[in-house]
Amino acid sequence: MAGPTISLPAPIFAKISPHPFLVRSLTRSTAADHPPCRANGRATQELRPVRFNATSLSHAHGSALVRLGDTTVLCGVRGELLPVERIPQFRPVDKEELRQQGENNNGNCGDAIGRGELRDYDLLVPNIELATGSAPQFLPGVPPTTLAQTLSTRVYSLLHSTGLVQAGDLKIWYSPKEQRRGEDVEMGGTGDKEDGDEEERPVAYWVLYIDLLFVSFDGNPFDVAWAAVVAALRDTRLPVARWDPDREVVVCSKTERRRLNVRGLPVACSAAVFMEKEQSEAGAGPREGGHWLLLDPDRLEETLCKEVITMVVDCSDDETRIKSLEKQGGTLLGRELIRGYAGIAERRWKEVRTAME
Amino acid sequence: MTATTTPEATFGVLPRADGSARYSHAGYTVTGSVNGPIEAQRREEHAYEAHVDVVVRPAAGHGGTRERHLESVLQSSLAQIILVKSFPRSLIQIVLQVENSPENDYVNTKLVQASLNFGIMPALMQTAVLALLSAGVPMRATATGTAVAIMHQDGAKQTMVDPSPRDIEKARSVHVLAFTSQDELLLAESEGDFTVKEWDLVYETARGICCRSRPQAKEGMAMLLDDESTGGPDMRQFLRSTMESKVAADLHWK
């Protein structure tokens, strides 16, 4: 090839021709001792380090700032009281039913009744905002994008399916007997005033508003969002609340706070499949060109990959439990690759746990 | 299991759309229409391929975040099987209207639900594929999907195909898998609590439903008739026979 050669700086090459740019980075090594790597300098299976910063917001009950490379998410959890008389179709859970359920499940996460309460009364309200300016594709003054809506659906669904927060921990009980015992100590025997038959009953629920704000966006939004939700919930301390029978309101303690009980530590791990041939589609027969599984893809890589996989695992018990698996947009990831992916997700889980603690 | 145990499909239910189909299985009835390739809006236009637009409308109310999620899942899967490269700068629009979905009598029905809906995914996928076939949109492969739940009963694990909403609520884990006609895994969505071994079991079950090998040899109309999938046992055979009867009816005048 004779003719003028044009040399372009890497950022311009990446902008005008992103696909060949990434292929070039992945196939050619820059130096003899360097294996070929991604455009961002990482190896294909290399994840960005994750950093947590808990209690960054002073007015939320729990918050966390999570950074994964250049993706930064701020999550705040705020509890609001929901008195039972404000719930339109309130149906108290039978104690008998509750005990039966507990026996059947042996404390496993399939606690249908508890989950029913969370869902029925909407006790967990996640909301995701992709801030203008966090990435060039988010424009000001538009309705929530498909990405934001999809993310919040996934977070909502995973919050319920993992049983991270139990309805029992969000319930505020009124037990007349205990309250009376307390009064006895203070005032010395005014015992018979109240009706002794009154039963222990729930009076209110905490509704947790979980707000996520993407401060900067550089790919892999779900992993970071989910990590922020888990970290913020683990950081949450709700005020101790009790029912005041005289005023008939729930009162919160000003000083006393109790840590929210969070069960398990599910960690999300995402990857994208990058095809060497840009034009290839499913069912093309014998596949031409190679492919790479890019872990923890950044924004450039996400725009070039169609097939994505997200696996949420929890290795808190000895065995690795998969909490969610989402694979879509292609046919390259078959059974074997998905099986192997569990190992990668496990490795991620260990990293995140270390970072969180 | 509620309502029909064998899937049913009708083609051409909407006279003014390029292609349409009504599909019902396991209590779900979905009507789908396909228009395309048509002119794309400026912002959806892609220089090298057709834009696939999927709209999911729930049986009641407006679509919420859950429908957006279903749309994005279907969109990414269908864009893989449609020959989008053949229609640059155009749009293929798929509208899926849920007509009927089984109710869970144990919980209060809410109009707007945010959680993922696994039960309906195979029905939507199937309807979309049938409607695309009806519209004659060129495709690389057809796709078949199914939902499988793992139940724990009396200490024993059981897999259940096409679980009802109540079963999904009780199940330990719920999975939706879709395969192309080349037996490739197109879509895998799972939720709950499971291990790799359990997923393998689910994979086998789903594969048995979606990719049962066909004894007949391929014929001339292979592209169209090859892979048709349905909702129940042996989805592929259902799709094939539905399409065959449709073609036979269309060629009756000859």
XYZ file of C-alpha atoms in Angstrom:
611
model
C 0.000 0.000 0.000
C 1.571 3.148 -1.171
C 0.036 6.436 -0.387
C 0.003 8.685 2.576
C -0.231 7.059 5.949
C -2.171 8.848 8.570
C -1.292 8.350 12.160
C -3.916 9.208 14.705
C -3.614 9.564 18.430
C -5.332 6.719 20.285
C -8.317 8.708 21.635
C -9.256 9.902 18.135
C -8.879 6.425 16.691
C -11.136 5.145 19.470
C -13.720 7.800 18.682
C -13.950 7.459 14.923
C -13.574 3.720 14.732
C -14.171 2.125 18.108
C -14.557 -1.489 17.023
C -11.281 -1.875 15.111
C -9.599 0.083 17.857
C -10.576 -2.451 20.487
C -9.782 -5.390 18.217
C -6.354 -3.912 17.594
C -5.691 -3.492 21.285
C -6.773 -7.028 22.035
C -4.775 -8.697 19.295
C -1.498 -6.802 19.239
C 0.793 -6.344 22.148
C 2.532 -3.040 22.527
C 5.708 -4.482 23.992
C 7.250 -7.918 23.964
C 6.783 -8.532 27.661
C 3.209 -7.210 27.672
C 0.447 -9.548 26.578
C -2.266 -7.882 24.500
C -4.787 -6.119 26.666
C -7.952 -4.053 26.423
C -7.945 -0.436 25.342
C -8.183 0.601 28.966
C -5.016 -1.283 29.854
C -6.675 -4.126 31.699
C -6.377 -7.799 30.882
C -9.605 -9.359 29.594
C -10.382 -11.030 32.896
C -9.194 -8.166 35.041
C -11.697 -6.301 37.156
C -11.373 -2.761 38.326
C -10.767 -2.469 42.049
C -13.830 -1.516 44.025
C -13.800 1.030 46.852
C -16.433 1.643 49.461
C -17.039 4.655 51.620
C -19.824 4.163 54.145
C -21.840 6.835 55.954
C -21.062 9.595 53.518
C -24.439 11.314 53.908
C -25.246 12.782 57.302
C -29.031 13.035 56.911
C -29.724 9.566 55.594
C -30.168 6.580 57.859
C -27.556 4.726 55.885
C -25.448 5.570 52.888
C -22.528 4.410 50.842
C -20.365 5.742 48.076
C -19.023 3.052 45.801
C -16.369 3.531 43.184
C -15.449 1.047 40.514
C -12.905 2.680 38.276
C -14.643 5.753 36.940
C -18.131 4.598 37.796
C -19.259 6.201 41.012
C -22.577 5.619 42.705
C -23.938 7.291 45.788
C -26.661 5.403 47.619
C -28.737 6.774 50.453
C -31.264 4.836 52.510
C -33.946 6.739 54.347
C -36.580 5.131 56.533
C -40.056 6.596 56.743
C -42.759 5.343 59.059
C -45.874 3.811 57.574
C -48.587 3.371 60.224
C -50.775 0.329 59.596
C -53.973 2.396 59.523
C -52.611 4.135 56.449
C -52.277 0.873 54.554
C -55.457 0.385 52.502
C -55.564 -3.390 52.424
C -53.807 -4.182 55.648
C -54.072 -7.815 56.574
C -52.127 -8.708 59.725
C -50.132 -11.879 59.413
C -51.445 -14.657 61.564
C -48.995 -15.698 64.227
C -49.896 -19.315 63.641
C -49.265 -18.879 59.930
C -45.975 -17.158 60.625
C -44.777 -19.985 62.829
C -45.784 -22.598 60.285
C -43.974 -20.715 57.585
C -40.883 -20.524 59.724
C -40.948 -24.245 60.367
C -41.363 -25.096 56.725
C -38.533 -22.947 55.586
C -36.134 -23.399 58.459
C -35.079 -19.806 58.115
C -34.269 -20.140 54.449
C -34.777 -17.206 52.196
C -38.002 -18.578 50.770
C -39.912 -16.779 53.503
C -43.022 -16.250 51.435
C -45.069 -14.429 54.067
C -42.370 -11.956 54.962
C -41.654 -11.298 51.356
C -45.351 -10.877 50.743
C -45.437 -8.038 53.234
C -42.439 -6.334 51.658
C -44.081 -6.533 48.270
C -47.677 -5.830 49.279
C -46.941 -2.678 51.208
C -44.000 -1.580 49.039
C -41.606 -1.382 51.967
C -38.532 -1.187 49.743
C -38.512 1.624 47.204
C -35.373 1.750 45.097
C -34.913 4.592 42.653
C -32.050 5.134 40.278
C -30.996 8.402 38.794
C -28.405 8.657 36.077
C -27.205 12.184 36.642
C -26.807 14.542 33.721
C -23.130 14.890 33.052
C -22.192 11.522 34.504
C -21.761 10.362 30.925
C -22.272 12.144 27.586
C -25.298 10.044 26.613
C -27.475 11.242 29.473
C -29.256 14.401 28.503
C -30.918 16.849 30.851
C -34.678 17.204 31.075
C -35.687 13.857 29.617
C -37.836 11.176 31.268
C -35.949 8.308 32.911
C -34.126 6.342 30.255
C -34.706 2.686 29.534
C -31.412 1.968 31.246
C -32.504 3.675 34.452
C -35.848 1.873 34.443
C -34.299 -1.494 33.693
C -31.730 -1.022 36.421
C -34.288 -0.102 39.023
C -36.444 -3.097 38.091
C -33.468 -5.394 38.460
C -32.444 -3.883 41.776
C -36.019 -4.061 43.063
C -36.424 -7.643 41.986
C -33.116 -8.747 43.422
C -33.819 -6.975 46.720
C -36.922 -9.112 47.102
C -35.592 -12.369 45.763
C -32.444 -12.364 47.886
C -34.329 -11.593 51.081
C -31.627 -9.120 52.037
C -34.015 -7.278 54.332
C -36.742 -9.111 56.193
C -40.175 -7.648 56.769
C -39.876 -8.602 60.445
C -36.993 -6.173 60.911
C -39.027 -3.321 59.499
C -42.064 -3.952 61.684
C -42.781 -1.921 64.783
C -44.714 -3.858 67.400
C -46.850 -2.707 70.235
C -46.987 -5.124 73.116
C -49.224 -3.786 75.906
C -47.818 -6.127 78.524
C -44.233 -5.056 78.112
C -45.175 -1.433 78.057
C -47.122 -1.845 81.263
C -44.251 -3.576 82.924
C -42.110 -0.590 82.094
C -44.621 1.746 83.621
C -44.775 -0.366 86.733
C -41.152 0.244 87.402
C -41.514 3.961 86.937
C -44.756 4.715 88.634
C -45.239 1.842 90.988
C -48.245 -0.287 90.168
C -50.873 1.365 88.045
C -51.258 -2.020 86.462
C -54.979 -2.594 85.995
C -55.784 0.512 84.005
C -55.385 -1.064 80.606
C -57.310 -3.885 79.152
C -55.309 -7.008 79.877
C -56.692 -8.830 76.852
C -55.095 -6.524 74.344
C -52.823 -8.449 72.069
C -49.419 -7.728 70.709
C -49.894 -6.163 67.293
C -47.852 -4.455 64.595
C -48.467 -0.724 64.547
C -46.228 0.533 61.809
C -43.626 -0.406 59.229
C -40.444 1.252 58.159
C -40.440 2.006 54.461
C -36.907 2.149 53.118
C -36.379 4.632 50.318
C -33.214 3.555 48.574
C -32.004 6.287 46.259
C -29.106 5.755 43.922
C -27.342 8.536 42.108
C -24.762 7.856 39.438
C -22.186 10.572 39.989
C -20.067 9.357 37.122
C -20.800 6.578 34.697
C -18.175 4.442 33.040
C -19.850 1.137 32.342
C -21.012 -1.796 34.415
C -23.823 0.119 36.149
C -25.617 -2.836 37.698
C -22.655 -4.231 39.629
C -21.897 -0.868 41.176
C -25.523 -0.024 41.879
C -26.088 -3.339 43.593
C -22.890 -3.066 45.627
C -23.981 0.414 46.737
C -27.412 -0.874 47.776
C -25.902 -3.691 49.841
C -23.300 -1.414 51.436
C -25.871 1.269 52.270
C -28.254 -1.256 53.799
C -25.460 -2.704 55.906
C -24.716 0.812 57.067
C -28.348 1.602 57.890
C -29.245 2.395 61.473
C -32.909 3.064 62.082
C -34.063 4.942 65.185
C -35.688 2.784 67.836
C -39.417 3.371 67.517
C -42.266 2.527 69.851
C -46.006 3.056 69.994
C -47.234 5.702 72.364
C -50.718 4.468 73.366
C -51.790 7.778 74.892
C -51.090 9.925 71.878
C -51.668 7.005 69.522
C -48.607 7.753 67.436
C -45.317 6.070 66.826
C -42.472 7.901 68.494
C -38.821 7.524 67.578
C -35.971 7.746 69.973
C -33.694 10.713 69.381
C -30.521 9.021 70.417
C -31.026 5.299 70.269
C -30.454 3.630 66.900
C -30.453 0.045 65.871
C -28.521 -1.504 63.049
C -30.620 -3.019 60.296
C -30.233 -6.741 60.026
C -28.982 -7.583 56.519
C -28.904 -11.211 55.535
C -26.122 -12.456 53.314
C -23.815 -10.607 50.987
C -24.852 -11.058 47.360
C -22.351 -9.635 44.905
C -22.992 -8.997 41.226
C -20.421 -9.704 38.551
C -20.967 -8.669 34.936
C -19.155 -9.346 31.722
C -19.685 -8.628 28.055
C -18.772 -10.671 25.009
C -16.776 -8.814 22.405
C -16.775 -10.299 18.925
C -13.890 -9.816 16.591
C -16.214 -9.593 13.636
C -18.570 -6.709 14.080
C -21.211 -8.100 11.750
C -21.692 -11.510 13.274
C -25.098 -12.557 14.498
C -26.610 -15.552 16.145
C -26.751 -18.727 14.150
C -24.172 -17.672 11.592
C -23.065 -21.238 11.349
C -19.336 -21.821 11.768
C -18.203 -18.758 13.588
C -15.637 -16.510 12.040
C -13.294 -14.510 14.124
C -12.518 -14.747 17.766
C -14.264 -13.437 20.766
C -13.276 -12.208 24.188
C -15.113 -12.248 27.438
C -14.484 -8.827 28.901
C -15.068 -8.692 32.623
C -16.340 -5.504 34.170
C -16.751 -3.679 30.827
C -16.315 0.078 30.687
C -18.479 2.468 28.694
C -16.660 2.094 25.391
C -16.721 -1.683 25.634
C -20.387 -1.750 26.573
C -21.346 0.115 23.427
C -19.493 -2.453 21.315
C -20.773 -5.618 22.978
C -24.214 -7.054 22.512
C -24.108 -10.148 24.639
C -23.914 -9.517 28.355
C -24.006 -11.710 31.408
C -24.595 -10.789 35.025
C -24.355 -13.289 37.815
C -25.132 -12.528 41.428
C -23.527 -14.918 43.880
C -23.379 -15.244 47.613
C -20.641 -17.346 49.169
C -21.411 -16.355 52.767
C -22.170 -19.981 53.495
C -19.590 -22.480 52.432
C -21.380 -23.294 49.233
C -21.623 -20.797 46.406
C -25.234 -19.907 45.878
C -26.271 -18.160 42.708
C -28.931 -15.557 43.399
C -29.543 -14.326 39.913
C -28.318 -14.956 36.420
C -29.016 -12.787 33.435
C -27.641 -13.555 30.043
C -29.005 -11.967 26.927
C -28.206 -10.551 23.550
C -26.279 -13.381 21.989
C -25.626 -17.066 21.718
C -21.973 -17.343 22.453
C -22.218 -17.975 26.146
C -23.352 -21.556 26.297
C -23.620 -23.957 29.125
C -19.915 -24.534 29.698
C -19.014 -20.870 29.724
C -21.788 -20.038 32.142
C -20.700 -22.838 34.425
C -17.166 -21.518 34.364
C -18.407 -18.028 34.964
C -19.534 -19.027 38.448
C -15.868 -19.345 39.397
C -15.141 -15.828 38.180
C -18.097 -14.479 40.118
C -16.831 -16.268 43.220
C -13.486 -14.533 42.877
C -15.273 -11.213 42.575
C -17.281 -11.959 45.695
C -14.093 -12.387 47.725
C -12.694 -9.102 46.445
C -15.839 -7.193 47.232
C -16.111 -8.691 50.688
C -12.567 -7.653 51.485
C -13.221 -4.154 50.189
C -16.449 -3.844 52.122
C -14.892 -4.912 55.408
C -51.146 -25.375 35.834
C -53.974 -23.235 34.621
C -55.920 -23.157 31.409
C -54.378 -24.710 28.333
C -51.648 -27.239 28.670
C -50.984 -27.364 24.970
C -50.003 -24.148 23.290
C -52.296 -22.591 20.728
C -51.528 -20.089 18.047
C -53.456 -18.204 15.388
C -51.913 -16.201 12.601
C -53.087 -13.012 10.976
C -55.466 -11.880 13.693
C -54.837 -8.218 12.925
C -55.663 -7.434 9.286
C -53.802 -4.147 8.983
C -50.469 -5.119 10.434
C -47.747 -6.669 8.292
C -47.920 -9.739 10.435
C -49.666 -10.779 13.593
C -50.212 -13.764 15.807
C -52.087 -14.708 18.904
C -50.520 -17.235 21.185
C -51.837 -18.770 24.353
C -50.247 -21.177 26.721
C -50.166 -21.809 30.451
C -52.825 -19.187 31.107
C -51.115 -16.439 29.155
C -52.621 -15.039 25.992
C -50.593 -12.564 24.017
C -51.343 -10.895 20.711
C -48.409 -9.608 18.759
C -48.167 -7.465 15.681
C -45.147 -6.831 13.535
C -44.638 -3.950 11.141
C -41.506 -3.715 9.200
C -39.208 -2.903 7.728
C -40.593 0.612 7.935
C -39.052 4.022 8.061
C -37.181 4.655 11.266
C -37.337 7.807 13.276
C -34.281 9.927 13.002
C -32.892 9.106 16.444
C -33.506 5.381 16.071
C -31.934 5.181 12.649
C -28.838 3.074 12.392
C -26.581 3.334 9.369
C -25.839 -0.388 9.124
C -28.755 -2.249 10.551
C -32.463 -2.178 11.264
C -33.621 -0.999 14.625
C -35.818 -3.526 16.417
C -38.406 -1.854 18.573
C -40.360 -3.953 21.044
C -43.372 -2.597 22.894
C -44.949 -4.655 25.656
C -48.384 -3.636 26.859
C -49.700 -5.227 30.024
C -53.222 -6.620 30.334
C -54.263 -3.674 32.500
C -52.819 -0.234 32.977
C -49.817 1.343 31.373
C -46.466 -0.277 31.047
C -44.110 0.511 33.882
C -40.509 -0.226 34.679
C -41.193 -3.941 34.519
C -42.393 -3.728 30.930
C -39.349 -1.637 30.036
C -37.180 -4.438 31.336
C -39.113 -7.094 29.398
C -38.816 -4.948 26.281
C -35.081 -4.596 26.628
C -34.635 -8.335 27.162
C -36.765 -9.205 24.133
C -35.214 -6.504 22.017
C -31.679 -7.731 22.542
C -32.698 -11.343 21.871
C -34.829 -10.690 18.789
C -32.252 -8.374 17.244
C -29.962 -11.382 17.271
C -32.239 -13.636 15.257
C -33.658 -11.093 12.812
C -31.409 -10.329 9.850
C -31.083 -6.710 10.889
C -28.114 -6.118 8.593
C -30.355 -6.571 5.561
C -32.428 -3.499 6.372
C -30.179 -0.612 7.241
C -31.830 2.612 8.380
C -35.193 0.985 8.892
C -37.326 -0.087 11.778
C -38.981 -3.358 12.680
C -41.655 -2.723 15.214
C -43.033 -5.484 17.391
C -45.987 -4.713 19.622
C -47.026 -7.334 22.154
C -50.326 -6.885 23.907
C -50.924 -9.157 26.873
C -54.557 -10.163 26.790
C -54.723 -12.542 29.642
C -52.402 -13.631 32.367
C -53.040 -16.025 35.241
C -53.712 -14.456 38.594
C -52.286 -15.349 41.925
C -55.250 -15.571 44.265
C -53.073 -15.503 47.345
C -51.886 -11.938 47.033
C -53.539 -8.593 46.502
C -53.389 -7.748 42.855
C -51.615 -4.522 42.173
C -51.827 -2.742 38.898
C -48.247 -1.581 38.880
C -45.732 -4.214 39.787
C -42.059 -3.574 39.676
C -40.579 -7.009 40.088
C -39.463 -9.152 37.198
C -42.115 -11.263 35.568
C -40.651 -14.597 34.646
C -43.849 -16.419 33.792
C -44.726 -14.202 30.903
C -41.335 -14.054 29.209
C -41.658 -17.304 27.191
C -45.146 -16.351 25.987
C -43.924 -12.948 24.829
C -40.938 -14.480 23.096
C -43.066 -17.098 21.367
C -45.631 -14.552 20.208
C -42.942 -12.283 18.862
C -41.384 -15.115 16.854
C -44.753 -16.218 15.498
C -45.667 -12.668 14.523
C -42.302 -12.206 12.839
C -42.877 -15.397 10.856
C -46.322 -14.183 9.931
C -44.896 -10.884 8.708
C -42.254 -12.675 6.696
C -39.393 -10.834 8.294
C -36.172 -12.595 7.289
C -34.646 -14.356 10.239
C -31.535 -16.335 10.848
C -33.247 -18.718 13.185
C -36.385 -19.039 15.180
C -36.400 -19.144 18.923
C -38.253 -21.082 21.539
C -38.401 -20.327 25.208
C -39.673 -21.855 28.377
C -39.941 -21.147 32.072
C -38.770 -23.675 34.643
C -39.057 -23.440 38.411
C -37.261 -25.463 41.051
C -39.542 -26.337 43.925
C -38.552 -27.773 47.247
C -41.231 -30.110 48.467
C -40.824 -32.468 51.373
C -37.100 -32.071 51.197
C -36.941 -33.129 47.566
C -36.097 -30.948 44.615
C -38.498 -30.849 41.730
C -38.411 -29.035 38.467
C -41.669 -27.619 37.247
C -42.259 -26.446 33.711
C -44.466 -23.418 33.077
C -45.079 -22.548 36.711
C -48.159 -20.578 37.706
C -47.719 -17.271 39.555
C -48.370 -19.036 42.854
C -45.722 -21.639 42.039
C -43.277 -18.888 41.158
C -43.899 -17.310 44.521
C -43.272 -20.570 46.342
C -40.402 -21.736 44.167
C -36.834 -21.679 45.325
C -35.659 -20.420 41.975
C -37.255 -19.506 38.655
C -35.531 -19.681 35.302
C -36.375 -18.614 31.788
C -34.325 -20.054 28.974
C -34.632 -19.547 25.255
C -32.860 -21.428 22.511
C -32.420 -20.700 18.843
C -33.220 -23.309 16.242
C -29.498 -24.106 16.102
C -29.789 -25.262 19.722
C -27.845 -22.287 21.000
C -28.694 -20.669 24.278
C -30.150 -17.290 23.382
C -31.463 -16.068 26.685
C -31.037 -17.179 30.281
C -32.678 -15.326 33.121
C -32.769 -16.809 36.591
C -33.726 -15.587 39.982
C -33.912 -17.129 43.411
C -31.395 -19.286 45.152
C -29.677 -22.089 43.286
C -26.370 -23.766 42.602
C -24.554 -24.497 39.362
C -25.764 -28.096 39.564
C -29.376 -27.043 39.822
C -28.925 -24.716 36.895
C -27.568 -27.619 34.869
C -30.672 -29.582 35.662
C -32.841 -26.679 34.564
C -30.806 -26.326 31.396
C -31.416 -29.982 30.544
C -35.139 -29.691 31.200
C -35.486 -26.520 29.156
C -33.430 -27.943 26.342
C -35.633 -31.006 26.249
C -38.657 -28.780 25.732
C -37.174 -26.272 23.313
C -34.770 -28.324 21.238
C -36.252 -31.746 20.830
C -34.603 -33.263 17.802
C -36.838 -33.634 14.821
C -37.036 -36.966 13.105
C -38.061 -35.572 9.719
C -35.496 -34.459 7.204
C -35.361 -30.808 6.300
C -37.416 -29.770 3.355
C -37.375 -27.027 0.812
C -38.942 -24.398 3.014
C -36.418 -25.070 5.690
C -35.894 -21.474 6.656
C -39.486 -20.896 7.455
C -40.554 -24.268 8.719
C -37.416 -25.339 10.353
C -37.734 -24.131 13.815
C -40.935 -23.285 15.339
C -41.269 -23.334 19.012
C -44.160 -23.483 21.344
C -44.965 -23.326 24.982
C -45.414 -26.852 26.193
C -43.688 -30.097 25.758
C -41.862 -29.956 22.468
C -42.122 -26.332 21.530
C -40.305 -26.743 18.294
C -42.725 -29.295 16.939
C -45.620 -27.001 17.814
C -44.127 -24.076 15.962
C -43.412 -26.254 12.982
C -46.870 -27.772 12.782
C -48.553 -24.399 13.271
C -46.541 -22.930 10.462
C -47.129 -25.936 8.245
C -50.878 -25.691 8.597
C -50.704 -21.973 7.917
C -48.713 -22.537 4.737
C -51.041 -25.334 3.674
C -54.045 -23.056 4.104
C -52.365 -20.244 2.198
C -51.532 -22.521 -0.728
C -54.942 -24.126 -0.818
C -56.010 -22.331 -4.015
C -53.307 -24.100 -5.967
